[in-house]
């Protein structure tokens, strides 16, 4: 064989070998079973040359949860929206918040043209047709539960959490985002709140999230629930409660409720200031049934009250309603501040465990002659001047040049029951204004309350409360 022929054979052999190697590597990268072991070389090739979409998905998963990952489904009616839209518009952020208001009928009269400050609306699916298909006993229940699927099918891009609520609820979205960011949205989660009225939980279920105040589904759970929605409505067509039906359908998927304390159904009546002034130590997420209770601020109507509360929330949602208790021992005074809502002065040094119990200014959701009435401890209103607080309500909020947030609280009315005669005590009747200074920093992890220092000169009608972190092992009783 000539030298030329030998060179030609070698060249062809090299070409075949290289082509074979390329084909083998291609097969390993794109077609091999990821569960089968491969060499480190090929693993590095696979990770380096993985399809772009795969890398994008990983990058998207690593992005912290933000408001764009939440979609809201708000259940309402055309008739009620005339009086309730101010609740939703107080927290809805046009072109930022995602979601829909599901109406039973198209809007008309003074609802048109549709307000740009309201969520976009959709008309619920044909309820008559769905009743025929499912044989459901209650068209209203069917519409509310089926609404979950109707919201889910509209939104998929970047969806991590589906939030359902009623049109008379107020949400604190920044707090909601901060809480949900602590959970893996690729898992199955069903978050919600109990009713405050113990019999409501007994009548319906202690395992359901009361939907008016809002319940939250992770994407995989919302997807599974939407897929099985019609079949589940057929299985449980005899149930006449929407929240219980939703819980039951979710239980069939194998998921149970994870309760969150900051979601409030407000199954209460009358004056709920005592409840709001002793909020549990958890981020405030929602308030429901606001048209069933008194306006939460004196001298304001319900709409004005909610916008006033949201004014404080715009500065710092993480401290909303968070109760901070501290003492002015030289005067024997105890201060209790529900940030952004109220402040109390007691003319006696009181233990925190007692102050944390809400004053029962409110009434039960329905007649209930015998206790227990509530899912939390309460204390009775008192005319004892050593136990009855001087009450102040939130007036204004601003940011100071020292990068603090100043909230001001003014006296609601004269207490008018005399001074506490406990030894060494002073009257606080002349104090008309309380200034609370808090850091302009979010406080998401609230494993422990904040502490505070009281600055007050004898005879002054103003008192300053300065928030700070508690010292290690500090006893603040």
Short mmCIF file of N, CA and C in Angstrom, two decimals, residues 180-261:
data_model
loop_
_atom_site.label_atom_id
_atom_site.label_comp_id
_atom_site.label_asym_id
_atom_site.label_seq_id
_atom_site.Cartn_x
_atom_site.Cartn_y
_atom_site.Cartn_z
N UNK A 180 -45.06 34.48 52.83
CA UNK A 180 -45.01 33.43 51.81
C UNK A 180 -43.59 33.18 51.30
N UNK A 181 -42.75 34.21 51.35
CA UNK A 181 -41.36 34.05 50.91
C UNK A 181 -40.60 33.06 51.78
N UNK A 182 -41.12 32.77 52.96
CA UNK A 182 -40.46 31.82 53.86
C UNK A 182 -40.81 30.37 53.54
N UNK A 183 -41.71 30.16 52.58
CA UNK A 183 -42.16 28.81 52.24
C UNK A 183 -41.80 28.46 50.81
N UNK A 184 -41.68 27.16 50.55
CA UNK A 184 -41.36 26.64 49.22
C UNK A 184 -42.65 26.55 48.40
N UNK A 185 -42.78 27.42 47.41
CA UNK A 185 -44.01 27.48 46.63
C UNK A 185 -44.19 26.28 45.71
N UNK A 186 -43.17 25.45 45.58
CA UNK A 186 -43.31 24.25 44.74
C UNK A 186 -43.92 23.09 45.51
N UNK A 187 -44.14 23.27 46.80
CA UNK A 187 -44.79 22.26 47.63
C UNK A 187 -46.29 22.54 47.73
N UNK A 188 -47.00 21.63 48.39
CA UNK A 188 -48.44 21.78 48.55
C UNK A 188 -48.73 22.49 49.87
N UNK A 189 -49.29 23.71 49.78
CA UNK A 189 -49.62 24.47 50.98
C UNK A 189 -51.03 25.05 50.87
N UNK A 190 -51.73 24.98 51.99
CA UNK A 190 -53.08 25.55 52.13
C UNK A 190 -53.08 26.37 53.42
N UNK A 191 -52.97 27.70 53.28
CA UNK A 191 -52.91 28.61 54.42
C UNK A 191 -54.26 29.29 54.61
N UNK A 192 -54.62 29.53 55.86
CA UNK A 192 -55.85 30.25 56.15
C UNK A 192 -55.94 30.57 57.62
N UNK A 193 -57.06 31.14 58.03
CA UNK A 193 -57.26 31.50 59.43
C UNK A 193 -58.54 30.92 59.97
N UNK A 194 -58.57 30.72 61.29
CA UNK A 194 -59.78 30.28 61.96
C UNK A 194 -60.72 31.47 62.19
N UNK A 195 -61.93 31.17 62.56
CA UNK A 195 -62.86 32.20 63.02
C UNK A 195 -62.51 32.57 64.46
N UNK A 196 -62.71 33.85 64.82
CA UNK A 196 -62.51 34.27 66.21
C UNK A 196 -63.60 33.73 67.13
N UNK A 197 -64.77 33.48 66.55
CA UNK A 197 -65.94 32.99 67.31
C UNK A 197 -65.88 31.47 67.35
N UNK A 198 -65.74 30.93 68.54
CA UNK A 198 -65.44 29.50 68.65
C UNK A 198 -66.53 28.63 68.04
N UNK A 199 -67.79 29.07 68.11
CA UNK A 199 -68.87 28.25 67.57
C UNK A 199 -68.85 28.19 66.04
N UNK A 200 -68.33 29.22 65.38
CA UNK A 200 -68.22 29.16 63.92
C UNK A 200 -67.30 28.02 63.50
N UNK A 201 -66.20 27.85 64.22
CA UNK A 201 -65.30 26.74 63.92
C UNK A 201 -65.96 25.39 64.22
N UNK A 202 -66.76 25.37 65.29
CA UNK A 202 -67.46 24.14 65.67
C UNK A 202 -68.52 23.79 64.63
N UNK A 203 -69.28 24.79 64.18
CA UNK A 203 -70.35 24.55 63.23
C UNK A 203 -69.82 24.11 61.86
N UNK A 204 -68.72 24.70 61.43
CA UNK A 204 -68.19 24.41 60.09
C UNK A 204 -67.00 23.45 60.17
N UNK A 205 -65.86 23.93 60.65
CA UNK A 205 -64.73 23.03 60.83
C UNK A 205 -63.57 23.80 61.45
N UNK A 206 -62.85 23.14 62.33
CA UNK A 206 -61.62 23.71 62.87
C UNK A 206 -60.46 23.53 61.90
N UNK A 207 -60.70 22.81 60.81
CA UNK A 207 -59.63 22.51 59.84
C UNK A 207 -59.76 23.28 58.54
N UNK A 208 -60.67 24.26 58.49
CA UNK A 208 -60.85 25.02 57.26
C UNK A 208 -60.28 26.42 57.41
N UNK A 209 -59.86 26.98 56.29
CA UNK A 209 -59.51 28.38 56.24
C UNK A 209 -60.75 29.18 55.90
N UNK A 210 -61.14 30.11 56.76
CA UNK A 210 -62.35 30.89 56.50
C UNK A 210 -62.07 31.84 55.34
N UNK A 211 -62.81 31.64 54.26
CA UNK A 211 -62.45 32.24 52.98
C UNK A 211 -62.64 33.72 52.86
N UNK A 212 -63.54 34.31 53.64
CA UNK A 212 -63.72 35.75 53.54
C UNK A 212 -62.45 36.49 53.87
N UNK A 213 -61.77 36.05 54.93
CA UNK A 213 -60.52 36.68 55.34
C UNK A 213 -59.37 36.32 54.41
N UNK A 214 -59.58 35.31 53.58
CA UNK A 214 -58.57 34.92 52.61
C UNK A 214 -57.91 33.61 52.96
N UNK A 215 -57.83 32.71 51.98
CA UNK A 215 -56.97 31.54 52.12
C UNK A 215 -56.02 31.51 50.93
N UNK A 216 -54.90 30.83 51.10
CA UNK A 216 -53.81 30.91 50.13
C UNK A 216 -53.41 29.50 49.71
N UNK A 217 -53.31 29.29 48.41
CA UNK A 217 -52.92 28.00 47.86
C UNK A 217 -51.62 28.14 47.08
N UNK A 218 -50.68 27.23 47.31
CA UNK A 218 -49.48 27.21 46.48
C UNK A 218 -49.85 26.74 45.07
N UNK A 219 -48.98 27.03 44.10
CA UNK A 219 -49.30 26.73 42.71
C UNK A 219 -49.64 25.26 42.48
N UNK A 220 -48.81 24.30 42.97
CA UNK A 220 -49.15 22.90 42.71
C UNK A 220 -50.50 22.51 43.27
N UNK A 221 -50.85 23.03 44.45
CA UNK A 221 -52.14 22.70 45.04
C UNK A 221 -53.28 23.35 44.25
N UNK A 222 -53.10 24.60 43.85
CA UNK A 222 -54.14 25.27 43.06
C UNK A 222 -54.36 24.54 41.74
N UNK A 223 -53.29 24.06 41.14
CA UNK A 223 -53.39 23.33 39.87
C UNK A 223 -54.16 22.03 40.06
N UNK A 224 -53.82 21.28 41.12
CA UNK A 224 -54.51 20.02 41.37
C UNK A 224 -55.98 20.24 41.70
N UNK A 225 -56.25 21.29 42.48
CA UNK A 225 -57.63 21.58 42.85
C UNK A 225 -58.45 22.01 41.63
N UNK A 226 -57.87 22.84 40.79
CA UNK A 226 -58.57 23.30 39.58
C UNK A 226 -58.87 22.13 38.65
N UNK A 227 -57.93 21.22 38.54
CA UNK A 227 -58.10 20.07 37.64
C UNK A 227 -59.25 19.17 38.11
N UNK A 228 -59.43 19.07 39.42
CA UNK A 228 -60.45 18.18 39.97
C UNK A 228 -61.73 18.91 40.37
N UNK A 229 -61.82 20.20 40.05
CA UNK A 229 -62.88 21.04 40.60
C UNK A 229 -64.28 20.51 40.32
N UNK A 230 -64.60 20.25 39.07
CA UNK A 230 -65.96 19.84 38.72
C UNK A 230 -66.29 18.49 39.37
N UNK A 231 -65.35 17.56 39.32
CA UNK A 231 -65.59 16.26 39.94
C UNK A 231 -65.82 16.39 41.44
N UNK A 232 -65.05 17.30 42.08
CA UNK A 232 -65.21 17.47 43.52
C UNK A 232 -66.56 18.10 43.84
N UNK A 233 -66.99 19.06 43.04
CA UNK A 233 -68.31 19.66 43.25
C UNK A 233 -69.42 18.63 43.06
N UNK A 234 -69.19 17.64 42.22
CA UNK A 234 -70.16 16.55 42.08
C UNK A 234 -70.15 15.65 43.32
N UNK A 235 -68.92 15.35 43.81
CA UNK A 235 -68.81 14.47 44.97
C UNK A 235 -69.46 15.07 46.20
N UNK A 236 -69.33 16.38 46.36
CA UNK A 236 -69.81 17.05 47.57
C UNK A 236 -70.91 18.07 47.24
N UNK A 237 -71.81 17.66 46.32
CA UNK A 237 -72.87 18.58 45.90
C UNK A 237 -73.91 18.82 46.99
N UNK A 238 -73.80 18.10 48.11
CA UNK A 238 -74.75 18.27 49.21
C UNK A 238 -74.26 19.28 50.25
N UNK A 239 -73.00 19.74 50.14
CA UNK A 239 -72.47 20.68 51.12
C UNK A 239 -72.96 22.11 50.82
N UNK A 240 -73.40 22.81 51.85
CA UNK A 240 -73.96 24.16 51.63
C UNK A 240 -73.07 25.25 52.25
N UNK A 241 -71.77 25.00 52.36
CA UNK A 241 -70.83 26.00 52.84
C UNK A 241 -69.60 25.98 51.94
N UNK A 242 -69.26 27.13 51.37
CA UNK A 242 -68.18 27.20 50.39
C UNK A 242 -66.82 26.88 51.01
N UNK A 243 -66.53 27.43 52.20
CA UNK A 243 -65.23 27.20 52.82
C UNK A 243 -65.03 25.74 53.18
N UNK A 244 -66.08 25.11 53.68
CA UNK A 244 -65.97 23.69 54.02
C UNK A 244 -65.83 22.83 52.78
N UNK A 245 -66.52 23.21 51.71
CA UNK A 245 -66.37 22.47 50.45
C UNK A 245 -64.94 22.56 49.95
N UNK A 246 -64.37 23.76 49.99
CA UNK A 246 -62.98 23.94 49.55
C UNK A 246 -62.04 23.09 50.39
N UNK A 247 -62.20 23.12 51.71
CA UNK A 247 -61.36 22.33 52.60
C UNK A 247 -61.47 20.84 52.28
N UNK A 248 -62.70 20.38 52.01
CA UNK A 248 -62.94 18.97 51.74
C UNK A 248 -62.29 18.55 50.43
N UNK A 249 -62.40 19.40 49.41
CA UNK A 249 -61.76 19.09 48.13
C UNK A 249 -60.23 19.04 48.28
N UNK A 250 -59.69 19.95 49.08
CA UNK A 250 -58.24 19.98 49.31
C UNK A 250 -57.80 18.76 50.11
N UNK A 251 -58.63 18.34 51.08
CA UNK A 251 -58.29 17.16 51.87
C UNK A 251 -58.20 15.92 50.99
N UNK A 252 -59.04 15.86 49.94
CA UNK A 252 -58.99 14.72 49.02
C UNK A 252 -57.68 14.67 48.24
N UNK A 253 -57.02 15.80 48.13
CA UNK A 253 -55.71 15.84 47.45
C UNK A 253 -54.60 15.42 48.42
N UNK A 254 -54.92 15.41 49.72
CA UNK A 254 -53.96 14.98 50.72
C UNK A 254 -53.29 16.12 51.45
N UNK A 255 -53.96 17.28 51.49
CA UNK A 255 -53.37 18.48 52.11
C UNK A 255 -54.29 18.99 53.20
N UNK A 256 -53.71 19.41 54.31
CA UNK A 256 -54.48 19.98 55.42
C UNK A 256 -54.13 21.44 55.62
N UNK A 257 -54.98 22.13 56.36
CA UNK A 257 -54.79 23.56 56.62
C UNK A 257 -53.57 23.82 57.49
N UNK A 258 -52.79 24.84 57.11
CA UNK A 258 -51.74 25.39 57.96
C UNK A 258 -52.23 26.76 58.42
N UNK A 259 -52.69 26.88 59.68
CA UNK A 259 -53.28 28.16 60.14
C UNK A 259 -52.24 29.26 60.29
N UNK A 260 -52.63 30.48 59.96
CA UNK A 260 -51.80 31.66 60.16
C UNK A 260 -52.57 32.65 61.01
N UNK A 261 -51.96 33.15 62.10
CA UNK A 261 -52.66 34.01 63.04
C UNK A 261 -52.99 35.39 62.49
#
